[in-house]
């Protein structure tokens, strides 16, 4: 597998994805891309707008879930579809800027209810970071 | 990890206590279903739930049990008032996802040539999928009232009849709702969605009463062979999803503080008497009421559209509520445990309340036969109406199954459906499907689900819920 990416995993009732990246900040961005890809069926998007983001979490796993929760919230309420982000991580908090296509509700193809903590995994190995996240659909 | 199953009888299997389990698990299934159940992670999830403090009796799984997140889908667990905990993951994101059934006296045989037109009318009337939001525009104050009053709010606003409320679980309004505890985010997600179906497995379906198994109960429920029915499956939309998410965040912190060991973080929990649990229950009730109002509003949209299409008045159409049940909820209930009356917090996740005959919470017209239990199947085969029993009160805290349960993942279902003329196939089976997204139909093809007949047969044979009637689909609206 190359340096960073994501792929779907089999899960009977819900959707799960595996993420990998050389560092944790890019892993979070990869997670956002995986989520937006599921929401839009992989539509091509134009990240023409920016938005600030800031959140506090309990630990890195929780940070991953909260970050994806943020991405999902913006997509489902405003149609802001994240394409990239510049994130700074400190302790278990996160701040930075998201880039995305604004007002793109028409590009949404499927509904995801939530990002779950179930079977959540975030590990650091010799080749970088890997994570597994289950979405409730 | 492999979970052990001990056979109790043809329909009951015990997962013995092991490690940190506080009670055994109890799964309702046939031997062949157990083979399927073993293949996913749901047995481990049943065992995980048994780790939670204050769990009473068994960690239960209905025959439609399958791998969920945290609790298994099809799971039931009751917790002691003093020692027990509340776990928002034991309710799930779609708080008060549920099913409503309506019946009337119109014979389907006379309506056949008009079914396709009726399906289109229903599709136009009931907002579904991602493209179409609510037809209502709610102010923040009205949203508060929806969360406090549930289905009664809708009836007050002219969506339906006061009599509808008598045939809804909790009368369509769960007490204890406090909109002040609901976050701005939850309100933002939910406010534009009242009166909309959503997508995924949610649906609105015209059907026909195909078979009656229990004449007396069917008569009490107003179900006659050959007549038209309407079923609505939906929940609390983004409001409930966000309320769950908000609660999980608080509970994750709280679990550590209260020293609750978690085999899965999605099971995070807090003592029932804690501020966190009290806060959750008051906000959960808001989502419960929103969902009752949601199904009530869609009922009114459907009645109006069907009556108009048939050129009759709504009174002539005569679509009356049979019942409306929640299948994702945590509720305070009184149950007898080893001869003692106890107040318990019963979590049902993908499980339906199934109170037996004589219970004061069963609506008066049904009290002699037991509470109606609505069990939808897939969109090509059939659905069932059951009645709760005394045995359910003794064994399952008055709970039964809620559906067929998925057999194929969404990705696999799409592969199976690839290139097939799904709409035509279903039409050849006599079902007109109208959908916002073809992909949803592919993900929801009949083969993606287990046979719901096997599920209800287990409940019936185990004496937990009695078969009353079978319904077959005629027209299905999907998101």
Coordinates of C-alpha atoms in Angstrom, one line a residue, chain A residues 118-119, chain B residues 1-5 15 18 21 27 37-38 40-51 59 65 67 70-72 263-264 267:
Chain A
X118 CA -17.3 1.0 17.8
X119 CA -14.2 -1.1 16.9
Chain B
X1 CA -12.8 -14.7 19.5
X2 CA -15.4 -17.4 19.5
X3 CA -18.4 -17.3 21.8
X4 CA -19.8 -20.5 23.3
X5 CA -23.5 -21.2 22.9
X15 CA -24.0 -17.6 26.3
X18 CA -17.2 -15.6 31.3
X21 CA -19.7 -10.8 32.2
X27 CA -30.2 -15.6 22.2
X37 CA -25.0 -15.5 14.0
X38 CA -21.7 -17.0 14.9
X40 CA -20.5 -12.0 12.7
X41 CA -19.5 -10.1 15.8
X42 CA -22.9 -10.0 17.4
X43 CA -22.3 -12.9 19.9
X44 CA -19.3 -10.9 21.2
X45 CA -21.5 -7.8 21.4
X46 CA -24.1 -9.7 23.4
X47 CA -21.3 -10.7 25.8
X48 CA -19.9 -7.2 25.9
X49 CA -23.3 -5.8 27.0
X50 CA -23.3 -8.3 29.9
X51 CA -20.3 -6.5 31.3
X59 CA -28.1 -9.7 28.0
X65 CA -29.7 -10.0 16.0
X67 CA -23.5 -6.9 14.2
X70 CA -21.6 -1.2 20.7
X71 CA -24.8 -3.1 21.4
X72 CA -25.8 -5.6 18.8
X263 CA -15.0 -3.7 26.5
X264 CA -16.0 -1.3 23.6
X267 CA -20.8 1.1 25.2

